[in-house]
Coordinates of C-alpha atoms in Angstrom, one line a residue:
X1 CA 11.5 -10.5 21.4
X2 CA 11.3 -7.2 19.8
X3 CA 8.4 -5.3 19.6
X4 CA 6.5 -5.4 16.4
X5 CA 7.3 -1.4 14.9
X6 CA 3.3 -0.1 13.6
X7 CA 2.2 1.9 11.1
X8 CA -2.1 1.7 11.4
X9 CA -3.5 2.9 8.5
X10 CA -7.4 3.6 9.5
X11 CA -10.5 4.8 8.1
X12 CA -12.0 5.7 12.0
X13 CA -15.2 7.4 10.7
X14 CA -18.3 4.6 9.7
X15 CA -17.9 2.0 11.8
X16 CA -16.1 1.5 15.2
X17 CA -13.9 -1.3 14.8
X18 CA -11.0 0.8 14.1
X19 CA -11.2 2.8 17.8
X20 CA -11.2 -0.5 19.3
X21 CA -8.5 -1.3 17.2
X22 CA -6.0 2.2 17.9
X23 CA -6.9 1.0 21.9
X24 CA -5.9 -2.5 21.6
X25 CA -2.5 -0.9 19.1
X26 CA -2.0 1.0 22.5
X27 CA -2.6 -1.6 24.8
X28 CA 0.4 -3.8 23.1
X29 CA 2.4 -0.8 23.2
X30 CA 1.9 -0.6 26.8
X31 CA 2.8 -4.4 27.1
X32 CA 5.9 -4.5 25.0
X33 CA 4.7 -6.0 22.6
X34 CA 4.5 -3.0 20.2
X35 CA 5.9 0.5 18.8
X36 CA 3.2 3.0 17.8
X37 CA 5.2 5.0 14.9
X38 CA 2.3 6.9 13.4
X39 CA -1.5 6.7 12.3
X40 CA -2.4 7.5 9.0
X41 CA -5.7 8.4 8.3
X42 CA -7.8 7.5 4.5
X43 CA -11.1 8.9 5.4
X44 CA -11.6 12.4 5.2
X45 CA -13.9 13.5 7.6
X46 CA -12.8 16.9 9.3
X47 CA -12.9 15.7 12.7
X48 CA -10.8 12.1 12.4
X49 CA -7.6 13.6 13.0
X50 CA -8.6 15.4 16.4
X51 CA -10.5 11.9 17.0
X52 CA -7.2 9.8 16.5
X53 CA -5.3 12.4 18.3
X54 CA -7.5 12.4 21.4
X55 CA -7.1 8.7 21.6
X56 CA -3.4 8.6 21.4
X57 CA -3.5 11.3 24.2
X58 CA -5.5 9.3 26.6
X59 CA -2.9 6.6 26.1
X60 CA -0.1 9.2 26.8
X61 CA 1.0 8.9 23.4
X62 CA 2.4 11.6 20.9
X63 CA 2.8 10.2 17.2
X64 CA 2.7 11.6 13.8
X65 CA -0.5 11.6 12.2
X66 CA -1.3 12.2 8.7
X67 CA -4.5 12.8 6.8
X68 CA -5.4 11.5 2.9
X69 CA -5.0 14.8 1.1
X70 CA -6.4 13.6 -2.3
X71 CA -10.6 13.4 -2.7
X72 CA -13.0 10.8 -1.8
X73 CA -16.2 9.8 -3.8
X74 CA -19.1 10.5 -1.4
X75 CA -17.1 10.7 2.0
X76 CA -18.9 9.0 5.1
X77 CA -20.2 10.4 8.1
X78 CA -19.5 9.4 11.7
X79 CA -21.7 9.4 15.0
X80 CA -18.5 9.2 17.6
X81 CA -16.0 11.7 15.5
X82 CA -17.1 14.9 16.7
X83 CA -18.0 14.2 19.9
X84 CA -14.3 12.3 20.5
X85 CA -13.3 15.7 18.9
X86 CA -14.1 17.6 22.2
X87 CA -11.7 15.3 24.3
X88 CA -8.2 16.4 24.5
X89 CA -5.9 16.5 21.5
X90 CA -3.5 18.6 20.1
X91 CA -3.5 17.6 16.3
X92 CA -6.3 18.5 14.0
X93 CA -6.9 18.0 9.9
X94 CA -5.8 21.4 9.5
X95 CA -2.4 20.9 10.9
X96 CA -1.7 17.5 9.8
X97 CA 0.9 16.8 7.3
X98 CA -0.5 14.5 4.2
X99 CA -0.3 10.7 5.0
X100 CA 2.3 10.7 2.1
X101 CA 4.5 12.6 4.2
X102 CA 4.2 10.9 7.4
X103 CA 5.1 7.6 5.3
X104 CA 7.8 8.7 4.1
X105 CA 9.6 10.6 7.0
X106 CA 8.9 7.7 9.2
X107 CA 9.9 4.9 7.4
X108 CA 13.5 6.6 6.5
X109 CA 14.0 6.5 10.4
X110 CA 13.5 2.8 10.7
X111 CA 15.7 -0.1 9.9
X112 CA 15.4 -2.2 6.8
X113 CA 13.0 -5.0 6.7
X114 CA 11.2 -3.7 10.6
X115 CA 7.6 -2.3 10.1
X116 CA 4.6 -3.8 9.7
X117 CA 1.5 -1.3 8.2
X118 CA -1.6 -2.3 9.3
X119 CA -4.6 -1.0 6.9
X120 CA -7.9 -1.5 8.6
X121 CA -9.3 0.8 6.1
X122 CA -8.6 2.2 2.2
X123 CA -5.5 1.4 0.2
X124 CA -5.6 4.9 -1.0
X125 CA -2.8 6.3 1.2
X126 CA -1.1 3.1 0.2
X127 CA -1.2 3.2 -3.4
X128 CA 0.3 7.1 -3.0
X129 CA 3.1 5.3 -1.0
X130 CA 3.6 2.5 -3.8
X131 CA 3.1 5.4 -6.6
X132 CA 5.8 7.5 -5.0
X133 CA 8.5 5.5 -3.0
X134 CA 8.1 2.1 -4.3
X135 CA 11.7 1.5 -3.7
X136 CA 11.7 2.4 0.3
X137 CA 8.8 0.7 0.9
X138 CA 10.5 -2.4 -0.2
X139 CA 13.4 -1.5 1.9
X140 CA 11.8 -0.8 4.9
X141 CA 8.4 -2.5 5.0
X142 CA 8.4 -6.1 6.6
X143 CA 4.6 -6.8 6.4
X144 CA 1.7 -5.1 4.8
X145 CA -1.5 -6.4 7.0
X146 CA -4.5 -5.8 5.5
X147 CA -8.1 -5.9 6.9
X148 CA -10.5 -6.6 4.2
X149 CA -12.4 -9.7 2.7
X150 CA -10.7 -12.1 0.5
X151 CA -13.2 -12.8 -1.9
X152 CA -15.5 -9.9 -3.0
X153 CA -15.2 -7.8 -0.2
X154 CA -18.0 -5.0 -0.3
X155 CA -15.8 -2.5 1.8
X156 CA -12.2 -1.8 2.0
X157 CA -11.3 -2.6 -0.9
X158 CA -14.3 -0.9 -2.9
X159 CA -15.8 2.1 -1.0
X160 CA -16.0 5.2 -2.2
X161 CA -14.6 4.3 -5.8
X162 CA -11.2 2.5 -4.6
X163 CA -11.0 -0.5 -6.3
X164 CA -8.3 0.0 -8.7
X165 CA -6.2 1.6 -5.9
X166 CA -6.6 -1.6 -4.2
X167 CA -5.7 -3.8 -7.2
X168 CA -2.5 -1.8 -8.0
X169 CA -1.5 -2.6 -4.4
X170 CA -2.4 -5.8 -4.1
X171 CA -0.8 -6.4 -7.6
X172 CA 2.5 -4.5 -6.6
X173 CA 3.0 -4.1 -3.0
X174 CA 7.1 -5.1 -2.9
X175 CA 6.8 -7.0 0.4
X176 CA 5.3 -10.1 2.1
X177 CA 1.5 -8.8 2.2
X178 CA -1.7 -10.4 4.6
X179 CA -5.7 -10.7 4.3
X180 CA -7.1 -10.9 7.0
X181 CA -10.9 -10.5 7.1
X182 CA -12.3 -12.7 10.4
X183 CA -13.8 -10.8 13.2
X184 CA -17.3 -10.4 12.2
X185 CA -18.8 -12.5 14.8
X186 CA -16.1 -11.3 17.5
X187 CA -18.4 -9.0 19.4
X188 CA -16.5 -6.9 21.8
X189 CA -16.5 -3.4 23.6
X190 CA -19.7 -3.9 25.7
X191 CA -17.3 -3.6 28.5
X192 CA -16.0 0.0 28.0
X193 CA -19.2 0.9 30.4
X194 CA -16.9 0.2 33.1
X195 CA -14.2 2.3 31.9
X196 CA -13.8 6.1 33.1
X197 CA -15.9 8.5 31.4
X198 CA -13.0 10.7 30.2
X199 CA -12.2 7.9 28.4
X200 CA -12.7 8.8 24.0
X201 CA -12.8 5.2 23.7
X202 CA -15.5 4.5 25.5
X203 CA -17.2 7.7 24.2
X204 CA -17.1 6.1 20.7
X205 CA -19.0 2.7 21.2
X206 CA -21.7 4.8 23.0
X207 CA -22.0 7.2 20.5
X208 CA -22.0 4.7 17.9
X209 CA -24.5 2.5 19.7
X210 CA -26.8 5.6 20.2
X211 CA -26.5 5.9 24.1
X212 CA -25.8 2.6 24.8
X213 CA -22.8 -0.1 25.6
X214 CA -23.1 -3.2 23.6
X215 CA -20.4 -5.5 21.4
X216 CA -19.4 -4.6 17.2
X217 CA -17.8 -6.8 15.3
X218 CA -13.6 -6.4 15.6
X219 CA -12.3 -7.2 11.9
X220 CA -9.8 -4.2 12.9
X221 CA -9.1 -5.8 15.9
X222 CA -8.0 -9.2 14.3
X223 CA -5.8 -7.8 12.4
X224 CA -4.2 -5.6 15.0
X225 CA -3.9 -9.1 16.7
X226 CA -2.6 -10.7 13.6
X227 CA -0.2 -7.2 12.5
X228 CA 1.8 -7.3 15.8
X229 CA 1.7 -11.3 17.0
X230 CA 1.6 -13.2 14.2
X231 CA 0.0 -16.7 14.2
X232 CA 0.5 -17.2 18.2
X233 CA -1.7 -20.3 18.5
X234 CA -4.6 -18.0 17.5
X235 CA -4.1 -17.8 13.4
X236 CA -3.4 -20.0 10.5
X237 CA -1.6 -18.6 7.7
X238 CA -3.3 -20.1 4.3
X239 CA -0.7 -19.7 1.6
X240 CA -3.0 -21.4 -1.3
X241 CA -5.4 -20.3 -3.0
X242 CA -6.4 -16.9 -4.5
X243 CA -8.2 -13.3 -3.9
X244 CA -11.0 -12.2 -6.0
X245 CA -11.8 -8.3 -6.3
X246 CA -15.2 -6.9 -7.2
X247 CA -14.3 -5.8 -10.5
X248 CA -12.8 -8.9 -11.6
X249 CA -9.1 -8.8 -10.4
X250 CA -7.8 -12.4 -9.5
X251 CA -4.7 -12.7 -7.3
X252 CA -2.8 -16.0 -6.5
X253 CA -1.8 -16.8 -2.3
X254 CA 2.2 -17.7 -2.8
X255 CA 3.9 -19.0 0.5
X256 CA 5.8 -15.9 2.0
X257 CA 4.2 -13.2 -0.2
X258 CA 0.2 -13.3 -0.7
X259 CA -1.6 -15.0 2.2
X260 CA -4.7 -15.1 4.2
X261 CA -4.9 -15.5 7.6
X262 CA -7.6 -17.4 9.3
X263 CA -8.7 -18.0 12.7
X264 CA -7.9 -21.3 15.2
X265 CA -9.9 -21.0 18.1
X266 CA -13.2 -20.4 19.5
X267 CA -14.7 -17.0 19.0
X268 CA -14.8 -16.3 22.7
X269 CA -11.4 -16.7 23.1
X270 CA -10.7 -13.7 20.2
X271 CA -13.7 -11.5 22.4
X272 CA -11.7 -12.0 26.0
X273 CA -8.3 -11.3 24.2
X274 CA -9.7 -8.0 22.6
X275 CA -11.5 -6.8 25.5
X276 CA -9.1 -7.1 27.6
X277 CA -7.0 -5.1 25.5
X278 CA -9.7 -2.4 25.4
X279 CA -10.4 -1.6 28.6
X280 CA -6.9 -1.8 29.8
X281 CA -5.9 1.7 30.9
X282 CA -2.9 3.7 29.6
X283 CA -0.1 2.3 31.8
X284 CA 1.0 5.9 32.7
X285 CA -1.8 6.3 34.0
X286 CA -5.3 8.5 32.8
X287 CA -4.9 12.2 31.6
X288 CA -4.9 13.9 35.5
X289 CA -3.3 10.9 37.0
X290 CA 0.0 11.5 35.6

């Protein structure tokens, strides 16, 4: 099987999740089971691109990264950015090309029909895609994954004044596109205390936890799960139903287009996968081993 060609889409700046996430993204990578093309960043805090940056370089990993250029309506903060900031990176928000960009250059390299975008965070990068090249996001997108709730969600798909870019791309996204909003009561990364203290992955849940090792809820996770193996005896694809927004968009679930995915096992089984994942080391060894 060939491995499932990414595009994460993240807002790595509130919560957590979406470190976990980029690690597990590498993880597969390192496994076969994935291509890392880029990471596209819809936050806009001045240290996420040297954040993501440092991550990918831990993993040995040099991708395109690009930043949301537009403006946010009151931005968040971080406890883990700038300290993950200090680790080793190249890439930083003043370098980065716009998100638009990356989108664009990267999918005109791929086949037609081969990668799967993963948006654990705003649509706003996405709805500049869908505004701008609606036509080779149809030809080259397979999947859009999103992480965010299916009925009212109070994040994703609302922060920071998005709503309406999440209804024009849940309204006219061009290819088969996924919900997927489990992973609340999937507590992982307590484990990172045994991983090497040069790694920014571990720096992040303990700056986030305040100086301490404990496990956050993986929705990102999931849907990296979801994003690169599809059902696997681990999801359920519900092709019924419909998707509510907080400002009163209704969408319908249609077999092959609109769909939700939902969980099929015990919520242990989802915490072992992911970390696992997590703390598995770069396969080329740590930065200083290679």
């Amino acid at each position: 099987m060939q491995p499932a060609k990414v595009l994460y889409d993240t807002d790595m700046t509130l919560d957590v999740d979406d470190v976990g996430a980029l690690a597990a993204l590498h993880a597969l990578a390192d496994r076969g089971e994935a291509e890392l093309l880029a990471v596209n960043y819809n936050e806009v805090h001045e240290d996420g691109v040297a954040a993501i940056d440092a991550i990918n370089t831990w993993y040995g990993r040099t991708v395109p990264i690009g930043a949301f250029t537009g403006e946010l309506a009151s931005p968040d903060a971080s406890r883990y950015l700038a300290s993950l900031a200090t680790f080793p990176h190249a890439a930083t928000a003043a370098t980065a090309p716009s998100a638009l960009d990356v989108y664009r250059t990267v999918l005109a390299e791929q086949q037609d029909a081969s990668v799967t975008i993963i948006s654990v965070g705003f649509l706003n990068n996405l709805a500049d895609l869908l505004r701008a090249e609606q036509s080779l996001t149809a030809r080259k997108v397979r999947c859009l994954v999103v992480m965010g709730g299916l009925r009212d969600d109070g994040f994703n798909f609302v922060r920071h004044g998005l709503v309406g870019d999440s209804a024009f791309v849940i309204e006219n996204w061009p290819t088969p596109l996924v919900v997927s909003d489990f992973g609340g009561g999937v507590r992982t990364g307590a484990v990172l205390a045994d991983a090497p203290a040069a790694n920014p992955v571990r720096e992040a849940y303990f700056r986030w936890f305040r100086g301490a090792y404990r496990g956050r809820s993986s929705w990102d996770q999931v849907a990296v799960l979801s994003g690169v193996r599809g059902p696997s005896g681990l999801f359920e694809v519900v092709e019924s139903g419909q998707g509510r927004l907080r400002n009163g968009y209704l969408w319908d679930l249609r077999p092959g287009w609109r769909m939700h995915v939902v969980p099929t096992r015990e919520t242990d089984i989802y915490v072992r996968l992911i970390d696992d994942l997590m703390l598995t080391p770069p396969s080329g060894g740590a930065p200083g081993e290679r």
